[in-house]
Short mmCIF file of C-alpha atoms and ligand atoms in Angstrom, two decimals:
data_model
loop_
_atom_site.label_atom_id
_atom_site.label_comp_id
_atom_site.label_asym_id
_atom_site.label_seq_id
_atom_site.Cartn_x
_atom_site.Cartn_y
_atom_site.Cartn_z
CA MET A 1301 -19.04 -76.45 66.65
CA SER A 1302 -21.45 -73.79 67.11
CA TRP A 1303 -21.94 -73.15 62.96
CA SER A 1304 -25.48 -73.65 61.67
CA ARG A 1305 -26.85 -74.64 58.29
CA SER A 1306 -28.22 -70.96 57.42
CA GLU A 1307 -24.90 -69.73 57.96
CA PRO A 1308 -22.23 -69.51 55.14
CA ILE A 1309 -20.09 -72.67 55.15
CA MET A 1310 -17.28 -70.50 53.99
CA GLN A 1311 -16.59 -66.63 54.46
CA ILE A 1312 -13.52 -65.00 52.95
CA GLU A 1313 -12.87 -61.40 53.73
CA ASN A 1314 -10.43 -59.27 52.20
CA LEU A 1315 -8.49 -61.97 51.11
CA GLU A 1316 -5.02 -61.25 49.86
CA LYS A 1317 -1.81 -62.99 48.72
CA HIS A 1318 0.94 -61.01 47.73
CA TYR A 1319 4.11 -62.37 46.49
CA PRO A 1320 7.47 -60.66 47.09
CA LEU A 1321 9.44 -59.56 44.18
CA SER A 1322 12.99 -60.11 44.53
CA GLY A 1323 15.40 -57.87 42.77
CA GLY A 1324 18.07 -60.42 42.75
CA LEU A 1325 20.90 -61.69 45.23
CA LEU A 1326 21.03 -59.53 47.95
CA SER A 1327 19.05 -56.50 46.63
CA GLY A 1328 16.20 -57.98 48.58
CA GLU A 1329 12.05 -57.34 47.94
CA VAL A 1330 11.84 -54.74 45.13
CA GLY A 1331 8.14 -54.55 44.93
CA ARG A 1332 4.71 -57.30 45.48
CA VAL A 1333 3.11 -59.10 42.75
CA LYS A 1334 -0.57 -58.22 44.15
CA ALA A 1335 -1.93 -61.78 43.10
CA VAL A 1336 -5.12 -61.75 45.36
CA ASP A 1337 -5.63 -58.20 46.47
CA GLY A 1338 -8.87 -57.81 48.84
CA ILE A 1339 -11.32 -60.38 47.69
CA SER A 1340 -14.37 -60.92 49.64
CA PHE A 1341 -17.33 -63.36 49.48
CA ASP A 1342 -19.62 -66.15 51.24
CA ILE A 1343 -20.70 -69.58 50.01
CA HIS A 1344 -23.62 -71.19 51.44
CA GLU A 1345 -23.95 -75.03 51.71
CA GLY A 1346 -24.74 -76.76 48.54
CA GLU A 1347 -23.99 -73.64 46.26
CA THR A 1348 -21.58 -73.45 43.23
CA PHE A 1349 -19.85 -70.27 43.10
CA GLY A 1350 -17.78 -69.38 40.22
CA ILE A 1351 -14.62 -67.04 39.79
CA VAL A 1352 -13.79 -66.21 36.26
CA GLY A 1353 -11.41 -63.80 34.85
CA GLU A 1354 -8.60 -63.73 31.93
CA SER A 1355 -5.13 -65.52 32.60
CA GLY A 1356 -3.06 -64.36 35.33
CA CYS A 1357 -5.98 -62.05 37.19
CA GLY A 1358 -5.33 -64.04 40.04
CA LYS A 1359 -7.85 -67.10 40.16
CA SER A 1360 -5.55 -70.18 40.98
CA THR A 1361 -3.78 -67.89 43.66
CA ALA A 1362 -7.68 -67.07 45.18
CA ALA A 1363 -8.21 -71.04 45.23
CA THR A 1364 -4.84 -71.95 47.07
CA SER A 1365 -4.76 -69.37 49.50
CA MET A 1366 -8.74 -69.40 50.70
CA ILE A 1367 -7.90 -73.02 51.51
CA ARG A 1368 -4.30 -72.59 52.84
CA LEU A 1369 -2.56 -74.16 50.47
CA GLU A 1370 -0.64 -71.32 50.28
CA GLU A 1371 -0.51 -68.82 53.28
CA PRO A 1372 -2.51 -65.86 52.68
CA THR A 1373 -0.50 -62.30 53.16
CA GLY A 1374 -3.97 -60.63 54.64
CA GLY A 1375 -7.68 -61.14 55.10
CA GLN A 1376 -9.40 -63.66 56.83
CA VAL A 1377 -11.45 -67.27 55.57
CA ARG A 1378 -13.90 -68.68 57.88
CA TYR A 1379 -15.18 -72.13 57.47
CA LYS A 1380 -18.20 -73.15 59.58
CA GLY A 1381 -17.58 -70.13 61.47
CA LYS A 1382 -14.14 -70.68 62.22
CA ASP A 1383 -10.97 -68.70 61.10
CA ILE A 1384 -8.86 -71.46 59.11
CA THR A 1385 -5.46 -69.42 60.06
CA GLU A 1386 -6.04 -70.16 63.66
CA TYR A 1387 -6.53 -74.16 63.45
CA ASP A 1388 -4.08 -76.31 65.56
CA SER A 1389 -2.79 -79.28 63.32
CA THR A 1390 -5.91 -81.39 63.85
CA GLU A 1391 -8.30 -79.18 62.86
CA LEU A 1392 -6.06 -78.14 59.80
CA LYS A 1393 -5.96 -82.15 58.71
CA ARG A 1394 -9.47 -82.20 58.99
CA PHE A 1395 -9.91 -79.01 57.12
CA ARG A 1396 -7.87 -80.63 54.36
CA ARG A 1397 -10.09 -83.71 54.30
CA ASN A 1398 -13.27 -81.61 54.29
CA VAL A 1399 -12.05 -79.24 51.33
CA GLN A 1400 -10.83 -80.88 48.54
CA MET A 1401 -9.36 -79.60 45.35
CA ILE A 1402 -9.55 -80.49 41.80
CA PHE A 1403 -7.07 -79.19 39.18
CA GLN A 1404 -7.02 -78.50 35.43
CA ASP A 1405 -4.52 -81.31 34.48
CA PRO A 1406 -5.52 -84.47 35.38
CA ASP A 1407 -2.71 -85.84 33.94
CA SER A 1408 -0.23 -84.52 36.53
CA SER A 1409 -2.37 -85.59 39.34
CA PHE A 1410 -1.93 -89.11 38.44
CA ASP A 1411 1.05 -91.48 39.30
CA PRO A 1412 1.36 -93.52 36.13
CA ARG A 1413 2.43 -96.56 38.16
CA MET A 1414 -0.26 -96.78 40.54
CA SER A 1415 -3.82 -98.30 39.35
CA ILE A 1416 -6.74 -96.18 39.31
CA GLY A 1417 -8.38 -98.46 42.22
CA ASP A 1418 -5.06 -97.49 44.41
CA ALA A 1419 -5.13 -93.79 43.52
CA VAL A 1420 -8.65 -93.51 44.52
CA ALA A 1421 -7.77 -95.62 47.52
CA GLU A 1422 -5.12 -93.24 48.70
CA PRO A 1423 -6.78 -90.72 50.42
CA LEU A 1424 -8.78 -93.45 52.57
CA ILE A 1425 -5.68 -95.07 53.85
CA VAL A 1426 -4.11 -91.48 54.50
CA GLN A 1427 -7.05 -91.45 56.59
CA GLY A 1428 -6.35 -94.69 58.13
CA MET A 1429 -8.85 -97.05 56.52
CA SER A 1430 -7.06 -100.34 57.00
CA ASP A 1431 -9.63 -102.77 55.92
CA ARG A 1432 -8.85 -103.64 52.32
CA LYS A 1433 -12.27 -104.87 51.30
CA LYS A 1434 -14.03 -101.90 52.92
CA ARG A 1435 -11.87 -99.38 51.07
CA GLU A 1436 -12.42 -101.79 47.60
CA ALA A 1437 -16.08 -101.58 48.25
CA ILE A 1438 -15.95 -97.70 48.40
CA VAL A 1439 -13.43 -97.41 45.45
CA ALA A 1440 -16.02 -99.48 43.32
CA ASP A 1441 -18.73 -97.67 44.26
CA LEU A 1442 -17.04 -94.21 43.60
CA LEU A 1443 -16.16 -95.12 40.32
CA GLU A 1444 -19.32 -96.01 38.78
CA ARG A 1445 -20.91 -92.69 40.46
CA VAL A 1446 -18.84 -91.04 38.14
CA GLY A 1447 -19.87 -93.03 35.36
CA LEU A 1448 -16.78 -95.66 35.16
CA SER A 1449 -16.83 -99.24 36.12
CA ALA A 1450 -15.69 -101.12 38.97
CA SER A 1451 -13.50 -103.37 37.30
CA ASP A 1452 -11.81 -100.28 36.18
CA MET A 1453 -9.74 -100.31 39.37
CA ALA A 1454 -7.30 -102.53 38.15
CA ARG A 1455 -6.49 -100.28 35.12
CA TYR A 1456 -3.46 -97.62 34.69
CA PRO A 1457 -3.75 -93.93 34.27
CA HIS A 1458 -2.49 -93.87 30.55
CA GLU A 1459 -5.44 -96.06 29.60
CA PHE A 1460 -7.92 -93.59 29.85
CA SER A 1461 -9.04 -90.28 28.19
CA GLY A 1462 -8.58 -86.82 29.35
CA GLY A 1463 -12.37 -86.70 30.57
CA GLN A 1464 -12.10 -90.18 32.17
CA LYS A 1465 -9.34 -89.30 33.98
CA GLN A 1466 -11.20 -85.86 35.24
CA ARG A 1467 -13.93 -88.37 36.29
CA ILE A 1468 -11.11 -90.41 38.46
CA GLY A 1469 -9.97 -86.98 39.95
CA LEU A 1470 -13.61 -86.50 41.11
CA ALA A 1471 -14.00 -90.12 42.47
CA ARG A 1472 -10.77 -89.95 44.27
CA ALA A 1473 -11.63 -86.39 45.81
CA LEU A 1474 -14.91 -87.51 46.94
CA ALA A 1475 -13.27 -90.48 48.69
CA VAL A 1476 -12.91 -88.54 51.70
CA ASN A 1477 -16.69 -87.20 51.59
CA PRO A 1478 -15.82 -83.66 51.75
CA ASP A 1479 -18.07 -80.71 52.00
CA VAL A 1480 -16.57 -78.52 49.49
CA ILE A 1481 -15.04 -78.89 46.37
CA VAL A 1482 -12.61 -76.19 44.88
CA ALA A 1483 -12.35 -76.95 41.00
CA ASP A 1484 -9.61 -74.91 38.96
CA GLU A 1485 -10.23 -75.21 35.42
CA PRO A 1486 -11.68 -78.47 35.76
CA VAL A 1487 -12.50 -78.65 32.11
CA SER A 1488 -10.12 -76.33 30.30
CA ALA A 1489 -7.64 -79.39 29.22
CA LEU A 1490 -10.55 -81.34 27.64
CA ASP A 1491 -11.94 -81.31 24.49
CA VAL A 1492 -15.00 -78.90 24.13
CA SER A 1493 -17.15 -81.90 23.34
CA ILE A 1494 -16.53 -83.72 26.82
CA GLN A 1495 -16.57 -80.36 29.02
CA SER A 1496 -20.32 -80.58 29.20
CA GLU A 1497 -20.20 -84.06 30.56
CA ILE A 1498 -17.68 -83.13 33.15
CA LEU A 1499 -19.88 -80.23 34.08
CA GLN A 1500 -22.89 -82.26 34.20
CA LEU A 1501 -21.43 -84.78 36.23
CA MET A 1502 -20.05 -82.29 38.98
CA LYS A 1503 -23.71 -80.89 39.05
CA GLU A 1504 -25.27 -84.67 40.00
CA LEU A 1505 -22.42 -85.36 42.20
CA GLN A 1506 -23.20 -81.88 43.77
CA GLU A 1507 -26.95 -83.21 44.42
CA ALA A 1508 -25.71 -86.79 45.43
CA PHE A 1509 -23.25 -85.57 48.01
CA ASN A 1510 -24.61 -82.08 49.22
CA LEU A 1511 -21.55 -80.51 47.99
CA THR A 1512 -20.50 -77.01 47.80
CA ILE A 1513 -18.53 -76.01 45.05
CA ILE A 1514 -16.29 -73.36 44.17
CA VAL A 1515 -15.45 -73.24 40.39
CA ILE A 1516 -12.49 -71.27 38.83
CA SER A 1517 -12.37 -70.65 35.12
CA HIS A 1518 -11.07 -68.47 32.25
CA ASN A 1519 -14.03 -69.64 30.26
CA LEU A 1520 -17.51 -67.55 31.27
CA GLY A 1521 -19.41 -70.31 29.16
CA VAL A 1522 -18.21 -72.87 31.58
CA ILE A 1523 -19.14 -70.69 34.62
CA ARG A 1524 -22.60 -70.26 33.02
CA GLU A 1525 -23.38 -73.86 32.72
CA ILE A 1526 -22.72 -74.49 36.58
CA CYS A 1527 -22.70 -71.95 38.77
CA ASP A 1528 -25.39 -70.17 41.08
CA ARG A 1529 -23.22 -67.03 41.52
CA VAL A 1530 -20.36 -65.52 39.76
CA ALA A 1531 -17.48 -63.20 40.95
CA VAL A 1532 -15.81 -61.58 38.11
CA MET A 1533 -12.20 -60.78 39.00
CA TYR A 1534 -9.68 -58.55 37.45
CA LEU A 1535 -5.95 -58.07 38.63
CA GLY A 1536 -6.77 -59.54 42.07
CA GLU A 1537 -10.05 -57.71 42.73
CA PHE A 1538 -13.51 -58.72 42.33
CA VAL A 1539 -15.09 -56.20 39.68
CA GLU A 1540 -18.59 -57.56 39.96
CA VAL A 1541 -20.35 -60.18 41.65
CA ALA A 1542 -23.83 -61.60 40.74
CA ASN A 1543 -26.49 -64.20 40.56
CA SER A 1544 -25.52 -66.12 37.51
CA GLU A 1545 -28.65 -65.57 35.52
CA GLU A 1546 -28.62 -61.77 36.36
CA LEU A 1547 -24.99 -61.52 35.47
CA PHE A 1548 -25.63 -63.08 32.26
CA ASN A 1549 -28.64 -61.38 31.11
CA ASP A 1550 -27.46 -58.00 32.34
CA PRO A 1551 -23.77 -57.48 32.76
CA GLN A 1552 -23.27 -54.42 34.83
CA HIS A 1553 -19.18 -53.62 34.83
CA PRO A 1554 -17.63 -53.00 31.28
CA TYR A 1555 -15.29 -55.67 32.03
CA THR A 1556 -18.19 -58.23 32.59
CA ARG A 1557 -19.77 -57.04 29.44
CA ALA A 1558 -16.47 -57.25 27.23
CA LEU A 1559 -15.94 -60.78 28.61
CA LEU A 1560 -19.65 -61.73 27.52
CA SER A 1561 -18.97 -60.25 24.24
CA ALA A 1562 -16.06 -62.29 23.44
CA ILE A 1563 -17.95 -65.79 24.28
CA PRO A 1564 -18.78 -67.36 20.62
CA THR A 1565 -22.40 -67.57 20.04
CA PRO A 1566 -24.15 -69.64 17.41
CA ASP A 1567 -26.29 -66.66 16.47
CA PRO A 1568 -24.85 -64.50 14.14
CA ARG A 1569 -26.92 -61.72 15.17
CA GLU A 1570 -25.78 -61.79 18.65
CA ARG A 1571 -22.06 -61.86 17.39
CA GLY A 1572 -19.64 -59.11 17.51
CA LEU A 1573 -22.35 -56.79 18.72
CA GLY A 1574 -20.33 -56.22 22.15
CA VAL A 1575 -16.58 -54.77 22.33
CA GLU A 1576 -13.19 -56.46 22.20
CA LEU A 1577 -10.95 -56.72 24.56
CA LYS A 1578 -7.76 -55.53 23.75
CA GLY A 1579 -4.43 -56.19 25.29
CA ASP A 1580 -3.06 -58.23 28.19
CA VAL A 1581 -3.86 -58.13 31.60
CA PRO A 1582 -1.43 -55.19 33.16
CA ASP A 1583 1.31 -56.42 35.24
CA PRO A 1584 -0.04 -56.85 38.94
CA SER A 1585 2.94 -55.86 40.79
CA ALA A 1586 2.13 -52.22 39.17
CA PRO A 1587 -1.29 -52.03 38.55
CA PRO A 1588 -2.99 -49.19 36.96
CA SER A 1589 -4.26 -46.19 39.20
CA GLY A 1590 -7.77 -45.81 39.88
CA CYS A 1591 -9.81 -48.25 38.57
CA ARG A 1592 -7.53 -50.97 37.52
CA PHE A 1593 -9.46 -51.74 34.55
CA HIS A 1594 -9.42 -48.05 32.82
CA THR A 1595 -6.53 -49.06 30.84
CA ARG A 1596 -8.50 -51.16 28.56
CA CYS A 1597 -11.79 -50.34 29.64
CA PRO A 1598 -14.03 -49.46 26.43
CA GLU A 1599 -16.56 -47.28 28.47
CA VAL A 1600 -13.98 -44.84 30.31
CA ILE A 1601 -15.89 -41.85 31.55
CA PRO A 1602 -14.44 -38.62 29.88
CA PRO A 1603 -13.49 -35.76 32.10
CA GLU A 1604 -16.42 -33.86 33.18
CA ASN A 1605 -15.98 -30.88 31.03
CA LEU A 1606 -15.46 -32.45 27.78
CA GLU A 1607 -17.92 -33.29 25.20
CA LEU A 1608 -16.40 -36.19 23.57
CA SER A 1609 -18.06 -39.42 21.90
CA GLN A 1610 -16.82 -42.62 23.53
CA SER A 1611 -14.87 -43.64 20.30
CA VAL A 1612 -12.89 -40.67 20.18
CA TRP A 1613 -12.20 -40.36 23.53
CA ARG A 1614 -10.83 -43.66 23.44
CA ASP A 1615 -8.60 -42.70 20.67
CA VAL A 1616 -7.36 -39.64 22.65
CA LEU A 1617 -6.96 -41.74 25.81
CA HIS A 1618 -4.76 -44.12 23.30
CA PHE A 1619 -2.61 -41.25 22.15
CA ARG A 1620 -2.31 -39.81 25.65
CA GLN A 1621 -1.01 -43.17 26.85
CA ARG A 1622 1.70 -43.59 23.96
CA VAL A 1623 3.10 -40.18 24.85
CA ARG A 1624 3.15 -41.01 28.45
CA ASP A 1625 4.95 -44.38 28.30
CA SER A 1626 7.20 -43.18 25.18
CA THR A 1627 5.90 -45.87 22.98
CA LEU A 1628 5.43 -42.70 20.50
CA ASN A 1629 8.87 -42.60 18.67
CA LEU A 1630 9.07 -39.18 17.50
CA ASP A 1631 12.05 -39.85 15.14
CA SER A 1632 10.06 -42.91 13.40
CA VAL A 1633 7.05 -40.26 13.11
CA ALA A 1634 9.26 -37.61 11.52
CA GLU A 1635 10.84 -40.41 8.86
CA THR A 1636 7.23 -41.67 7.88
CA ALA A 1637 6.06 -38.28 7.75
CA ALA A 1638 9.05 -37.46 5.61
CA VAL A 1639 8.83 -40.11 3.56
CA GLU A 1640 4.44 -39.55 3.45
CA GLU A 1641 5.34 -35.81 1.94
CA GLY A 1642 8.10 -37.04 -0.43
CA ILE A 1643 10.72 -34.88 1.44
CA ASP A 1644 14.37 -35.62 0.12
CA THR A 1645 15.77 -37.15 3.14
CA ASP A 1646 19.41 -37.76 1.47
CA ASP A 1647 21.00 -34.71 2.30
CA ILE A 1648 19.99 -35.15 6.03
CA ASP A 1649 23.00 -36.30 8.08
CA GLY A 1650 22.26 -39.40 10.34
CA ASP A 1651 18.81 -40.07 11.53
CA ILE A 1652 16.00 -37.75 10.73
CA SER A 1653 14.33 -35.95 13.68
CA VAL A 1654 11.34 -33.86 13.95
CA SER A 1655 13.71 -30.94 13.63
CA ASP A 1656 14.14 -32.26 9.99
CA VAL A 1657 10.46 -32.08 8.85
CA PRO A 1658 8.07 -29.23 8.91
CA ALA A 1659 5.78 -29.17 12.16
CA GLU A 1660 2.57 -29.15 10.00
CA THR A 1661 3.73 -32.38 8.32
CA VAL A 1662 4.83 -34.05 11.73
CA ILE A 1663 1.62 -33.15 13.15
CA THR A 1664 -0.74 -34.15 10.13
CA GLN A 1665 1.58 -37.91 10.77
CA LEU A 1666 0.63 -37.70 14.49
CA ARG A 1667 -3.12 -37.30 13.75
CA ARG A 1668 -2.97 -39.99 10.99
CA GLU A 1669 -1.06 -42.56 13.13
CA ASN A 1670 -3.44 -41.62 16.40
CA ASN A 1671 -6.34 -41.56 14.57
CA LEU A 1672 -7.29 -38.45 15.85
CA PRO A 1673 -9.39 -35.95 13.49
CA THR A 1674 -8.27 -32.45 12.57
CA GLU A 1675 -11.42 -30.89 14.45
CA LEU A 1676 -12.81 -32.73 17.37
CA ALA A 1677 -16.60 -31.62 18.55
CA ASP A 1678 -14.88 -30.08 21.93
CA SER A 1679 -12.83 -26.90 21.70
CA THR A 1680 -11.29 -27.57 24.99
CA ALA A 1681 -10.15 -30.67 23.75
CA ASN A 1682 -9.16 -29.34 20.51
CA GLU A 1683 -7.00 -26.63 22.10
CA THR A 1684 -5.24 -29.12 24.31
CA LEU A 1685 -4.32 -31.50 21.31
CA ASP A 1686 -2.99 -28.65 19.33
CA LYS A 1687 -0.87 -27.73 22.09
CA ALA A 1688 0.51 -31.06 22.48
CA PHE A 1689 0.98 -31.61 18.83
CA ASP A 1690 2.81 -28.54 18.66
CA GLN A 1691 5.12 -29.43 21.86
CA LEU A 1692 5.90 -32.91 20.27
CA ALA A 1693 6.50 -31.36 16.75
CA ARG A 1694 9.23 -29.16 18.47
CA GLY A 1695 10.54 -32.47 20.07
CA ASP A 1696 9.48 -31.64 23.42
CA LEU A 1697 7.60 -35.14 24.53
CA GLU A 1698 7.86 -34.36 27.90
CA GLY A 1699 5.89 -30.84 27.66
CA ALA A 1700 3.33 -32.82 25.78
CA LYS A 1701 2.87 -35.31 28.40
CA GLU A 1702 2.42 -32.93 30.99
CA THR A 1703 -0.20 -31.06 28.34
CA LEU A 1704 -2.09 -34.11 28.03
CA GLU A 1705 -2.20 -35.45 31.88
CA GLU A 1706 -3.85 -32.18 32.75
CA SER A 1707 -6.33 -32.12 30.79
CA PHE A 1708 -7.57 -35.28 29.90
CA MET A 1709 -7.68 -36.60 33.59
CA THR A 1710 -10.59 -38.81 34.35
CA VAL A 1711 -12.20 -40.29 37.37
CA CYS A 1712 -11.41 -43.85 36.38
CA GLU A 1713 -8.08 -43.14 36.62
CA ARG A 1714 -7.92 -41.07 39.26
CA ASP A 1715 -10.38 -43.19 42.04
CA ALA A 1716 -10.45 -46.36 42.75
CA PRO A 1717 -14.11 -47.58 42.39
CA VAL A 1718 -15.50 -49.48 45.69
CA LEU A 1719 -17.45 -52.93 45.04
CA THR A 1720 -21.04 -51.44 46.12
CA GLU A 1721 -23.75 -53.47 46.74
CA ARG A 1722 -27.11 -52.46 44.71
CA GLU A 1723 -30.24 -54.51 44.18
CA GLY A 1724 -28.67 -57.57 45.61
CA ARG A 1725 -25.30 -57.31 43.16
CA GLN A 1726 -22.28 -55.86 43.84
CA VAL A 1727 -20.13 -53.94 41.25
CA SER A 1728 -17.06 -51.77 41.32
CA CYS A 1729 -17.42 -49.22 38.41
CA HIS A 1730 -17.54 -45.26 38.37
CA LEU A 1731 -20.64 -45.57 35.70
CA HIS A 1732 -22.44 -46.75 39.07
CA ASP A 1733 -21.49 -43.82 41.14
CA ASP A 1734 -24.44 -41.69 42.03
CA VAL A 1735 -22.47 -38.65 42.31
CA THR A 1736 -19.11 -38.05 40.75
CA THR A 1737 -16.42 -36.69 43.54
CA ASP A 1738 -16.78 -33.10 42.06
CA GLY A 1739 -20.43 -33.30 43.05
CA SER A 1740 -21.93 -33.61 39.57
CA MET A 1741 -24.49 -36.10 38.88
CA LEU A 1742 -23.78 -38.94 36.41
CA GLU A 1743 -26.02 -40.77 34.29
CA ALA A 1744 -25.32 -44.34 35.64
CA ASP A 1745 -25.73 -47.07 33.09
CA GLN A 1746 -25.42 -44.62 30.37
CA PRO A 1747 -21.64 -44.88 28.66
CA VAL A 1748 -21.24 -41.90 26.54
CA SER A 1749 -22.24 -43.03 22.99
CA ASP A 1750 -21.52 -41.61 19.56
P1 ADP B 1884 -4.80 -67.21 37.21
O1 ADP B 1884 -5.09 -68.51 38.02
O2 ADP B 1884 -6.03 -66.35 36.98
O3 ADP B 1884 -4.54 -67.53 35.65
P2 ADP B 1884 -2.44 -66.90 39.07
O4 ADP B 1884 -3.19 -66.78 40.28
O5 ADP B 1884 -1.99 -67.97 38.66
O6 ADP B 1884 -3.67 -66.45 37.82
O7 ADP B 1884 -1.45 -66.08 38.94
C1 ADP B 1884 -1.69 -64.29 39.17
C2 ADP B 1884 -0.65 -63.77 39.26
O8 ADP B 1884 0.31 -63.80 40.46
C3 ADP B 1884 -0.13 -63.69 37.81
O9 ADP B 1884 0.54 -62.23 37.71
C4 ADP B 1884 1.40 -64.64 38.30
O10 ADP B 1884 2.41 -64.50 37.51
C5 ADP B 1884 1.65 -64.61 39.68
N1 ADP B 1884 1.91 -65.42 40.45
C6 ADP B 1884 1.21 -66.76 40.79
N2 ADP B 1884 1.98 -67.45 41.41
C7 ADP B 1884 3.31 -66.64 41.71
C8 ADP B 1884 4.31 -67.14 42.64
N3 ADP B 1884 4.18 -68.42 43.47
N4 ADP B 1884 5.53 -65.93 42.84
C9 ADP B 1884 5.26 -64.91 41.89
N5 ADP B 1884 4.07 -64.88 41.25
C10 ADP B 1884 3.39 -65.63 41.16
MG1 MG B 1885 -4.96 -70.57 36.91
#
C-alpha cells in the first residue's frame, strides 16, 4: 500500500446518507431523510476527532456510513488512501477489523450467557486464532489494560456495572488490534461520576495502542475532555470545524455558541450568559432553506435595509413564522381579544371570529401575544407590521403572509452559507461572509446587539 503516515489515515469527502421516506404501500418514495448531507473531514493517525450536535442531527448515521456498516448514498471515504467503497470482500474484512466501533449501550452489546472472557475472545476466534491458551493470554492482558483483572474472565455480564461493561467493550474492540476506534456516545449511558474515568481510559489506550479515535457525543463536555479537533454538526451538515481548544475558547458559529452556553459550569458568573437554544432540530426530510440553523439562530442577520435590535428582530421573525405556518390562530386571537376588552360575546352566534371584534382590539392583542411594541425603531419595519396587522384584523392571513415574506427576508434564509476555511478553522455562517450577496459589507463577528 502506498499510504504514508504523514497523510490522513481517513479522508471523508462529501459523505452523504439519505434514507428514502416511503408513503406506504405502493406510493413509493415520497421524500428523503437527509440524515447526513455532505460532510467532509480528514483525520490523522493518533488524532481524536469529535463530532458533536443535538440528538437527531445525524451523528450516528455519519459513524455507521463512514465505516460502511450502512452504505453511504454519496461521497467518498478513503482509508489509508484507498476508497472503501471499492474494497473487495477480503479488503472489507480487513477494514472491519482495523476499524472498530464502540456503542452507547454496553448492555446490548453483550450476550448475557457468554462469559466476559469468551466475549472478548470472540473476535480472535472470528479472525482464526485457534490456540485457546494464546487467546486466553491475550484476553487476560486486555482485561488488565482496561482496569479489570484477568480473573474476571470467568464472570458474566450481569456481574459488572455499566462503566465496567464499557471497559470490557473496549477490551473486546482492542482484541483485534485496530487502528481506528469509532465511539458513538461511549459514556452517555453512564453515571456522570464515571464518565471521566472511561474517557481517561480511552486516552491511555490511545497512547498505548497508537489509536486514532472518532468520538461522537451530544455532550460538549465529553468532547472537550478528549478531542483534539471537533466538528459541530447540525441537520446533517458540519457548521464549524476547529481545534478543540480554539472551539471552546472562541466559538465562531452561533450554533456552537448556543451549545456551549448550555453546558453547566460550576462558576455562577459564567452561567446563563449565553443564549438558550429553543425548540427541536427541524425535520431532516425538509430542512429549512438557506442556513439550516436560521429557524433557531439567535443571531439571524436582519435584512440589509432595516435597523432593528437583535431581540426585536427575533420577535419579528417568530411572528412571521407563526403567520407563515398558520400556527397563529385568528379565531383564538379574536376570542382572547374579546375577553381582554370585556366585550359581551353572548349575542354572537357560533365561534367568535376577527370580524366580531374591533380591528384595534385585535391588533392590540396580536402585538401583546407576539411581544411586538407599538413603535419599532425602524419606520419601514413599522409600516410592514402595520400593514400585516391590518390584514390579519380583516382575517386575511394569506395577505399578511405575503406582506411579511416580502419585507422581512434575510440572507440567512435566502442563501445557504458555505463551510469556509479561515485561519485554520472552518465555519459556515453568513456572519462570516465578508461581502453579502448584494455587495454591502457586513461586520463579521459582530452580531447586531441591542
Ligand atoms: P444522532 O445520532 O445525531 O442522534 P441519527 O444519525 O441517529 O442522529 O439520525 C439522524 C436522522 O436520521 C434522524 O432524523 C433519524 O430519525 C433519521 N434516521 C436514522 N436512521 C434512519 C433509518 N434507518 N431510516 C430513516 N431515518 C433514519
Ligand atoms: Mg446517535
